[in-house]
Short mmCIF file of C-alpha atoms in Angstrom, two decimals:
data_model
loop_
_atom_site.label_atom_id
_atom_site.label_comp_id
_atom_site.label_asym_id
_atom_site.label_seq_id
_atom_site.Cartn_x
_atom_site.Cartn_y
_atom_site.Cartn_z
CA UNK A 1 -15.87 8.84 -5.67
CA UNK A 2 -13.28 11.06 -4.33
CA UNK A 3 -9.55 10.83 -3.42
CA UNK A 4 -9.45 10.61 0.24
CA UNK A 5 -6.25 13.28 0.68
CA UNK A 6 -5.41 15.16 3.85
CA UNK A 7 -5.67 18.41 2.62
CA UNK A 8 -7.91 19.17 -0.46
CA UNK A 9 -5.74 21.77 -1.79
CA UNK A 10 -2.76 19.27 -1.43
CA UNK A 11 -4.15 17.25 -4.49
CA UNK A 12 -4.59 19.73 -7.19
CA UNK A 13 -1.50 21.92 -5.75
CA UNK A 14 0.64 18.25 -6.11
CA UNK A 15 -0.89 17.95 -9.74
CA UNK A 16 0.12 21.49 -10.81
CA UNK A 17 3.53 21.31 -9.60
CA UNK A 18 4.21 17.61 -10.63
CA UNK A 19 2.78 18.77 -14.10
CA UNK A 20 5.15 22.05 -14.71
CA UNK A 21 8.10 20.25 -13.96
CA UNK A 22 9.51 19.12 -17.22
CA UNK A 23 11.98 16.76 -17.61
CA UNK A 24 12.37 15.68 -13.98
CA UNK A 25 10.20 12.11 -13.85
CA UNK A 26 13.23 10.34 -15.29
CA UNK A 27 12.38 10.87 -18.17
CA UNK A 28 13.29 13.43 -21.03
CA UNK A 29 11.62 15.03 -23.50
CA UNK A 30 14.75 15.18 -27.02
CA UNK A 31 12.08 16.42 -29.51
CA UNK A 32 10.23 19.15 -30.65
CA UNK A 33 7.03 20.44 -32.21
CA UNK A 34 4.70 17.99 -33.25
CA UNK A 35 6.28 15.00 -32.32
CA UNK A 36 8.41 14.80 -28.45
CA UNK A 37 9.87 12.12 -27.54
CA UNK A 38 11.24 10.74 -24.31
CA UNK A 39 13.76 8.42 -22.60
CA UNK A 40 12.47 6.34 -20.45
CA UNK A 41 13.75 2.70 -18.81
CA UNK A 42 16.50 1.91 -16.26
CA UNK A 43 19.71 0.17 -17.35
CA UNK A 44 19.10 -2.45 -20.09
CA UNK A 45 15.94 -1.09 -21.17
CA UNK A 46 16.37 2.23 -21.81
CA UNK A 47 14.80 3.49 -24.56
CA UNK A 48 12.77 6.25 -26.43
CA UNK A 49 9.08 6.57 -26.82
CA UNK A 50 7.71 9.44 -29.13
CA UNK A 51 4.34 10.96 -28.90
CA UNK A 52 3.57 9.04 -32.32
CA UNK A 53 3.32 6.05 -29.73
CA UNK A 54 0.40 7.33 -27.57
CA UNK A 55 -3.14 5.77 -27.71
CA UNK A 56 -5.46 7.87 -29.39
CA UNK A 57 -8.16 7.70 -26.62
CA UNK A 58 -6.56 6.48 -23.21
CA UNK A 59 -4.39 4.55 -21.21
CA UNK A 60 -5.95 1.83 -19.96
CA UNK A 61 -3.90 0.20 -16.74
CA UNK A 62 -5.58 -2.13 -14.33
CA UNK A 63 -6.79 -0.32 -11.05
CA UNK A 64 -5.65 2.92 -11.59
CA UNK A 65 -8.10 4.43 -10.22
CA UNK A 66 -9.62 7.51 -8.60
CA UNK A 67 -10.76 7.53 -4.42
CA UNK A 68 -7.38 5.05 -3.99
CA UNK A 69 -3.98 6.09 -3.16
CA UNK A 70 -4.64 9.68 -5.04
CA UNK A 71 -4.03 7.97 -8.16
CA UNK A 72 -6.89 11.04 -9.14
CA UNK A 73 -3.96 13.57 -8.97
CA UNK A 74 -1.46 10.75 -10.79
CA UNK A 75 -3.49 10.57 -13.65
CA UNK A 76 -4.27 14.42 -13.82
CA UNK A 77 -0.63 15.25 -13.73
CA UNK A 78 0.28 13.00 -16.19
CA UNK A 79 -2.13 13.95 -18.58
CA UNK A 80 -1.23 17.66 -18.09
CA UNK A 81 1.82 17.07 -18.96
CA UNK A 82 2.31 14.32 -21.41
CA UNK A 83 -1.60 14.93 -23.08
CA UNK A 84 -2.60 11.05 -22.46
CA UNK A 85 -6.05 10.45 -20.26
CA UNK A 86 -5.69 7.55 -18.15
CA UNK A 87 -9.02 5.62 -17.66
CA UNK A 88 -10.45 5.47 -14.19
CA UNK A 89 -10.41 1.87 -13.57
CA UNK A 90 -12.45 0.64 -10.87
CA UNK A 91 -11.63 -2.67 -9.99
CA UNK A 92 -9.35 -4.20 -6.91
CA UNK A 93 -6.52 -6.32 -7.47
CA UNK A 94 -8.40 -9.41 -7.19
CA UNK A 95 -11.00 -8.25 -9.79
CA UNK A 96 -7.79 -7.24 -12.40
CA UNK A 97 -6.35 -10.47 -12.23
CA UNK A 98 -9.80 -12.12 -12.89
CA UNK A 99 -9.72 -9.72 -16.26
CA UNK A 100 -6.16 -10.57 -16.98
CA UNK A 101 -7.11 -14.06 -17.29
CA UNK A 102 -10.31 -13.61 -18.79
CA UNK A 103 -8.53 -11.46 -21.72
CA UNK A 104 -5.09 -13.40 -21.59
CA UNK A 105 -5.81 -14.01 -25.54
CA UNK A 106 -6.42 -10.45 -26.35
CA UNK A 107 -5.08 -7.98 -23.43
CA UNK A 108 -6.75 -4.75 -23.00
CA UNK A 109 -4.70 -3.12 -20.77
CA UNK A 110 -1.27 -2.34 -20.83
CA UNK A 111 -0.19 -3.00 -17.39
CA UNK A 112 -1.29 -4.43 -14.17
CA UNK A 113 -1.67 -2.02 -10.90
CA UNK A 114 -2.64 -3.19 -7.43
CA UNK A 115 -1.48 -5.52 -4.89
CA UNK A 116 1.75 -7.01 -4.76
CA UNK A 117 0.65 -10.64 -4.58
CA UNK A 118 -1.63 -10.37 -7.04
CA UNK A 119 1.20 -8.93 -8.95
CA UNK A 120 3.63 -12.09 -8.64
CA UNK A 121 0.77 -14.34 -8.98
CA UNK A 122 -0.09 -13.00 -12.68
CA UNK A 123 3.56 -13.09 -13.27
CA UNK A 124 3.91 -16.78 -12.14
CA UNK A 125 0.97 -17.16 -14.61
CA UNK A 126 2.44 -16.22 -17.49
CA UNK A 127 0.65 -12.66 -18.16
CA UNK A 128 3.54 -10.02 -17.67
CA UNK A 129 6.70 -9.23 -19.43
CA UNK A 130 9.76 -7.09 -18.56
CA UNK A 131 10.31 -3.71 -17.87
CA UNK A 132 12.63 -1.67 -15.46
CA UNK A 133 11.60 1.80 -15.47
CA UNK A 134 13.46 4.37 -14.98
CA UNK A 135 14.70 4.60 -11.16
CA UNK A 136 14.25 1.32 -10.59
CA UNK A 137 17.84 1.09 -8.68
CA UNK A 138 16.13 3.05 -6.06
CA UNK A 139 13.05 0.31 -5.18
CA UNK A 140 14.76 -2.11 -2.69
CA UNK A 141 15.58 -5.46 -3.68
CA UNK A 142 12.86 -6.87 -1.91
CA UNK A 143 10.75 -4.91 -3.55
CA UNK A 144 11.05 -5.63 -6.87
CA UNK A 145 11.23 -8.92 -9.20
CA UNK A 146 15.46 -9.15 -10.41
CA UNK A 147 13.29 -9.69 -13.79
CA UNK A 148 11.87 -6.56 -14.16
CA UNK A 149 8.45 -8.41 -14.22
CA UNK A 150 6.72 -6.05 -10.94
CA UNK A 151 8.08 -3.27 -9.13
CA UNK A 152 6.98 -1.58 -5.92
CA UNK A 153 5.80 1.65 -6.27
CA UNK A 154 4.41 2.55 -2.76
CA UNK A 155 3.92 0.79 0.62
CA UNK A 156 1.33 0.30 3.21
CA UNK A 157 2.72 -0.47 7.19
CA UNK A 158 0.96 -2.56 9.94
CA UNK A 159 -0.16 0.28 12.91
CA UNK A 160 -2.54 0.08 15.75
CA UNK A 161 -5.18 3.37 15.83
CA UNK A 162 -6.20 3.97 18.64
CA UNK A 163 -8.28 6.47 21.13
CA UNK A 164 -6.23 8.88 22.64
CA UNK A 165 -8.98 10.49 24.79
CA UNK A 166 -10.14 7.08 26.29
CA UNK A 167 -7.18 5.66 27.42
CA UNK A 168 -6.39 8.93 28.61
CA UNK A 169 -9.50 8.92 30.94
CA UNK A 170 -8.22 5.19 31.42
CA UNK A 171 -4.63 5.98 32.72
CA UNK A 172 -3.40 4.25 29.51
CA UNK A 173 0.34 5.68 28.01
CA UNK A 174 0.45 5.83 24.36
CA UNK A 175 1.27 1.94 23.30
CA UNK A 176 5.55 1.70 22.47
CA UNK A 177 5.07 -2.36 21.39
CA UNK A 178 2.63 -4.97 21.11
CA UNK A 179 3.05 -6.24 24.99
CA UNK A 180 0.63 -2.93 25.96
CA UNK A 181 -2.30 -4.54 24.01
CA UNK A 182 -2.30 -7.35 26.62
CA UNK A 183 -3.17 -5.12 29.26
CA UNK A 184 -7.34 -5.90 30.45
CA UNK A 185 -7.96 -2.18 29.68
CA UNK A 186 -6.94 -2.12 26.15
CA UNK A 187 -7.43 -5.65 25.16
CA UNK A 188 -10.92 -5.34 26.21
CA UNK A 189 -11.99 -3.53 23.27
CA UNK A 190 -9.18 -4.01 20.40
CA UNK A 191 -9.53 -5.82 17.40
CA UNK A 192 -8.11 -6.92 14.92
CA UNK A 193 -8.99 -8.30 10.72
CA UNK A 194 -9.41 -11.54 9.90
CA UNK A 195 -6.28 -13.09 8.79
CA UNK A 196 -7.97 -14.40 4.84
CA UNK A 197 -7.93 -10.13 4.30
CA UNK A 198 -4.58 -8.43 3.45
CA UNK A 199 -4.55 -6.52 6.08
CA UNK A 200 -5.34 -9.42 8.37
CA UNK A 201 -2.70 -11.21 7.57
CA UNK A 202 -0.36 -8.48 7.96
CA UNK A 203 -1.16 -7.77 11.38
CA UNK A 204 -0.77 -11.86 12.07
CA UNK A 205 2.20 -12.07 10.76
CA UNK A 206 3.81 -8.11 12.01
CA UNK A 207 2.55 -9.77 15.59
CA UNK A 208 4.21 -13.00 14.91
CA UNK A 209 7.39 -11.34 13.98
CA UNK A 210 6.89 -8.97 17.09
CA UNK A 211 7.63 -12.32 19.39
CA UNK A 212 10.18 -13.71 17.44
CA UNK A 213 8.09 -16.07 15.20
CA UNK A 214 8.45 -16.97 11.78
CA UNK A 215 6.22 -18.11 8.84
CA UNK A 216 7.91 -21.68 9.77
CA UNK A 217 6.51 -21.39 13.14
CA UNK A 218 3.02 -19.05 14.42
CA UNK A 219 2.66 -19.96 17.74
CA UNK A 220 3.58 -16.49 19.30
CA UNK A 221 0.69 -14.96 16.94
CA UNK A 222 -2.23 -18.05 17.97
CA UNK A 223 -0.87 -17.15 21.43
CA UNK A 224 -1.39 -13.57 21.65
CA UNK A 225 -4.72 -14.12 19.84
CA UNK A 226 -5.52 -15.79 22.79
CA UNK A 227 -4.16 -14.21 25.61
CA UNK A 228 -5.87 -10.51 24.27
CA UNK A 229 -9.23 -12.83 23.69
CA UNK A 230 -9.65 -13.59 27.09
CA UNK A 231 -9.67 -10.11 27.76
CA UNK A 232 -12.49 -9.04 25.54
CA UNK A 233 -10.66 -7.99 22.00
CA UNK A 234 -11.94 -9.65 19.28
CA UNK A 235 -11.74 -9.82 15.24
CA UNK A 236 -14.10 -7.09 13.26
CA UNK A 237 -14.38 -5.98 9.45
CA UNK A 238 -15.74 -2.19 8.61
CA UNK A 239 -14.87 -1.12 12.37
CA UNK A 240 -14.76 3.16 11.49
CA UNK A 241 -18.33 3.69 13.08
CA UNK A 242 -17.34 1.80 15.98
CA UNK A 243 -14.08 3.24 16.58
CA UNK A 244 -16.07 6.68 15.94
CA UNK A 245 -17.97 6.04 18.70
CA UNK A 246 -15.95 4.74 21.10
CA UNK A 247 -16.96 1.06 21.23
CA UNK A 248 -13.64 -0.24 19.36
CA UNK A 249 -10.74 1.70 21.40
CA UNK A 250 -7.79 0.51 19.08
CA UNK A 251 -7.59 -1.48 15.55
CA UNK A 252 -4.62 -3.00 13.81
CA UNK A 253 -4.88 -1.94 10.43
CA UNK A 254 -2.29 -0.46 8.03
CA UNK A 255 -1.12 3.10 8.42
CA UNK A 256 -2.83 4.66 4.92
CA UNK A 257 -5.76 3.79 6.87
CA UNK A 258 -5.09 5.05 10.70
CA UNK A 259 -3.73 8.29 8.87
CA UNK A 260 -7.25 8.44 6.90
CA UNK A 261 -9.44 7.58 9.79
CA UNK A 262 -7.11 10.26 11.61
CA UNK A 263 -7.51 13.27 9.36
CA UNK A 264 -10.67 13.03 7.98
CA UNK A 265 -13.34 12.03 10.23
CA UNK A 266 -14.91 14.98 11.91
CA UNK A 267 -16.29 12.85 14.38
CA UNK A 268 -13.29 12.25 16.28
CA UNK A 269 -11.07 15.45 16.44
CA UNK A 270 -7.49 14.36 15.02
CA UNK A 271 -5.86 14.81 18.30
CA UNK A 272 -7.96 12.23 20.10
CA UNK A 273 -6.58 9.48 17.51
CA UNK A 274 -3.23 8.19 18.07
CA UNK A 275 -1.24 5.82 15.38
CA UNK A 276 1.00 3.71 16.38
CA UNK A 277 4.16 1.77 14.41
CA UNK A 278 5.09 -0.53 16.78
CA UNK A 279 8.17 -3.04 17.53
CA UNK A 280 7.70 -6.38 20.29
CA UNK A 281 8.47 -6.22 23.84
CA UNK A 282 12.03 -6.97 23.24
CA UNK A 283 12.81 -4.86 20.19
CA UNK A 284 11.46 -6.90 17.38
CA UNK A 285 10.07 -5.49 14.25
CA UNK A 286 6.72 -5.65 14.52
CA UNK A 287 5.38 -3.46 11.39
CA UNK A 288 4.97 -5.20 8.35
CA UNK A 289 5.63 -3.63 5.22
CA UNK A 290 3.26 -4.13 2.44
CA UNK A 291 4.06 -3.27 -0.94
CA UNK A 292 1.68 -2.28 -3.88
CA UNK A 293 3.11 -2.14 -7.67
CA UNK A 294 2.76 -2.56 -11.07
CA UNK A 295 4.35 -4.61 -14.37
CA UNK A 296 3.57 -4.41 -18.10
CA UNK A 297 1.55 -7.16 -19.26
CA UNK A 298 2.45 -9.03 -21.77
CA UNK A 299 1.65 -8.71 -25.40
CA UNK A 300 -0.92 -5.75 -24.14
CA UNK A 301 -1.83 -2.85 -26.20
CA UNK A 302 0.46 0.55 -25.76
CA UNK A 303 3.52 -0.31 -24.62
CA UNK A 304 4.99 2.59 -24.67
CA UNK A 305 3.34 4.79 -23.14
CA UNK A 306 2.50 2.39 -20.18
CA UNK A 307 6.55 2.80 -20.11
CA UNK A 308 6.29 6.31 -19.86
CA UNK A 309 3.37 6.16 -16.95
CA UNK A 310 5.39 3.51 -14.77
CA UNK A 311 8.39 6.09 -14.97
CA UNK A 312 6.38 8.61 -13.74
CA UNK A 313 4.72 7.16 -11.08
CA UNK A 314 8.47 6.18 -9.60
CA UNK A 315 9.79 9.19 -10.26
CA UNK A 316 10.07 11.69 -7.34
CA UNK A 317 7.12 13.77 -8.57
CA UNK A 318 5.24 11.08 -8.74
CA UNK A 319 6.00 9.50 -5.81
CA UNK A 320 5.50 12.72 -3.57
CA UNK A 321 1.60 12.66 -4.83
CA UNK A 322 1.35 9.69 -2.60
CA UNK A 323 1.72 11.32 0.58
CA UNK A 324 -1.31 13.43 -0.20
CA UNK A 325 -3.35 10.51 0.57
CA UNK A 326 -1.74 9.05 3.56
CA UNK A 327 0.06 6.65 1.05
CA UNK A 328 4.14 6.29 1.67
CA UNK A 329 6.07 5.72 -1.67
CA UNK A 330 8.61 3.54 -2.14
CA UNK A 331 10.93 6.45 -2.23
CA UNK A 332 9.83 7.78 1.06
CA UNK A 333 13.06 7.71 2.37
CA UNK A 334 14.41 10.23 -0.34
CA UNK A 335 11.67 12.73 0.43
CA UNK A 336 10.54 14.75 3.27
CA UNK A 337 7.58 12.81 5.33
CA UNK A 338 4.60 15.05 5.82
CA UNK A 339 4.18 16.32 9.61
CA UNK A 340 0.59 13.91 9.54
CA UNK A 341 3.14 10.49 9.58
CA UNK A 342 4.68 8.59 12.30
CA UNK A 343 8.79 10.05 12.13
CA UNK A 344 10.47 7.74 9.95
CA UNK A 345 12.90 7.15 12.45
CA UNK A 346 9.65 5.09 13.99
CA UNK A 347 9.33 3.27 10.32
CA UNK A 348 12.73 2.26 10.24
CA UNK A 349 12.89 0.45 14.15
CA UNK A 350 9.64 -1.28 13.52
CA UNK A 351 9.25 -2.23 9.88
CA UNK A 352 10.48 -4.82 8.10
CA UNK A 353 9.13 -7.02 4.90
CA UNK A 354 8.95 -10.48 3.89
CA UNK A 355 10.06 -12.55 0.73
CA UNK A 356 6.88 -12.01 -1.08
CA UNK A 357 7.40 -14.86 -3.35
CA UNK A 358 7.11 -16.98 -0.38
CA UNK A 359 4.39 -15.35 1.10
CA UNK A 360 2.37 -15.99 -1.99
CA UNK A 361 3.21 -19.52 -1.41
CA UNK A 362 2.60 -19.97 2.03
CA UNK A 363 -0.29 -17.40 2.94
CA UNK A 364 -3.11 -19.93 2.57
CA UNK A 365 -1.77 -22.41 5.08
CA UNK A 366 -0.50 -19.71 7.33
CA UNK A 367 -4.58 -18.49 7.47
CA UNK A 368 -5.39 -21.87 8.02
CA UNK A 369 -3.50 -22.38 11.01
CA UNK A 370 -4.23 -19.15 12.94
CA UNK A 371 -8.17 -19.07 11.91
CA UNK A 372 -8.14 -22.84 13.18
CA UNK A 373 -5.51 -22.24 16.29
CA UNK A 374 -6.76 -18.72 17.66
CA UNK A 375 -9.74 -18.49 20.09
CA UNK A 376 -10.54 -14.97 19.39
CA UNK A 377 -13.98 -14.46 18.00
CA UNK A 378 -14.55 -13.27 14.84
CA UNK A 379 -11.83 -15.17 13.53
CA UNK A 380 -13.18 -16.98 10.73
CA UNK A 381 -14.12 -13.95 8.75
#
């Protein structure tokens, strides 16, 4: 499997540079010869980890992982520059937290990767500990546990891809909200996921938000289901081959994903696919911010240098490998977007985020209510 970047040469260029830059991750190396050590840790948990502290085969952290989110690059740059391999862990969040549990009486990795709400969910069992790594300050609040248990570390955004070329020949303008989706000749062949995926839910509840709903109240979503439903769009999983060829005009989906389906399908040229961050008719955010992170586990093997990795993932470096692979980092707003994004200035009018504590709470009836409220087809997965 291979990173899915928009420029080959990005990746290993990203790797070498992150790699040569010494002492710039947040952390520092204060030794020499045979034994370097480092400061690592925001605040409170500063501290030093020495190269007597690394695992003599590999790091092993939960869904760090090669062909997602260019963690490929990650792992190559820190290993080039610290000397510890990171093993290529294959799993999704969901299969992690299954291992977490499985091992809770003898952890085997040293930190959990992946999905936010898996994240808070092995927290809220029990399974991580504390740690703020260095530049932790700069994660927003919402972002981050105030216990140091999970931090963000990038950040996936509700956006609509859609056909340039068709609703050219169509008459359609390039959509500025959610209200355009309505319209016979673009509902007719949009769709969306269902709401029980990630992404599904995100698009229910960025449209929600769009028309001034809340989690407390999701008629405006159930409604728009069915007012774009009775003009043909309807609810699809795996949808690339059919947006390819031009049976599926537009998808909700999250940005990483429009950006991928953008760049690197040479079936559609680039400039016939639009993405789209978009706000509701009236101004409403209607982009939902999605975070992905990590926290130490607790009682795991090699603290340390999971320490050492989570500082270098946030650290600017770090971060900037992201946007090789479509991914924004939580940082994003401290570095330089790539020309391939949506201007920021479109992030920032459309985007907002949720209390993900809550949303871990409340996600299952939320799914319940649109599945069982919304007429579009294809709604119940």
């Amino acid at each position: 499997m291979t990173d899915h970047t928009r420029r080959g040469f990005l990746t290993v260029a990203g790797s070498a540079t992150a790699a040569t830059v010494a002492g710039c991750s947040g952390t520092e190396a204060i030794g020499g010869g045979g034994g370097e050590t480092y400061e690592v840790g925001h605040g409170d948990y500063q501290t030093t980890v020495s190269e007597s502290d690394f695992p003599s085969d590999r790091l092993y952290i939960y869904a760090v992982q090669t062909g997602w989110s260019n963690w490929g690059a990650v792992m190559d740059a820190f290993d080039e520059r610290y000397g510890v391999d990171l093993n290529d862990d294959q799993r999704t969040s969901g299969e992690a937290l299954t291992h977490i549990r499985s091992n809770a009486e003898n952890p085997t990795h040293s930190a959990y990767n992946g999905g936010y709400s898996f994240g808070i969910t092995a927290m809220e069992e029990g399974f991580t500990t504390d740690y703020k790594p260095a530049n932790w300050d700069a994660v927003p609040a919402d972002l981050k546990t105030d216990n140091g248990h999970l931090t963000a570390t990038r950040q996936m955004t509700t956006a609509v891809t859609y056909r340039k070329d068709i609703y050219e020949e169509r008459g359609l303008g390039e959509p500025e909200s959610w209200e355009e989706f309505k319209h016979p000749d673009a509902a007719k062949d949009f769709c969306v996921t269902p709401p029980h995926s990630a992404n599904g839910l995100a698009t229910a509840l960025s449209i929600n938000n769009a028309y001034g709903g809340t989690m407390d109240d999701l008629g405006p979503v159930v409604d728009y289901y069915n007012d774009i439903a009775a003009e043909g769009a309807d609810v699809r999983r795996n949808i690339t081959g059919d947006f390819t060829s031009g049976e599926v005009s537009a998808v909700a989906q999250y940005d990483y994903t429009a950006l991928e389906m953008k760049y690197n399908h040479e079936e559609v040229p680039a400039e016939n696919v639009g993405v789209a961050i978009l706000p509701g008719p009236e101004g409403d955010a209607g982009a939902m911010n999605i975070p992905y992170g990590y926290g130490m586990l607790d009682g795991a093997p090699n603290p340390e240098t999971a320490k050492l990795f989570m500082d270098f993932v946030l650290s600017l470096e770090g971060q900037r490998l992201f946007f090789d692979a479509f991914v924004r980092p939580i940082r994003a707003g401290e570095l330089e977007m790539p020309d391939e994004f949506p201007d920021q200035t479109t992030y920032e009018a459309a985007e907002f985020t949720v209390d993900q504590l809550d949303l871990v709470e409340r996600q299952e009836p939320i799914i319940d209510q649109v599945t069982s409220e919304s007429d579009i087809p294809g709604i119940q997965g």
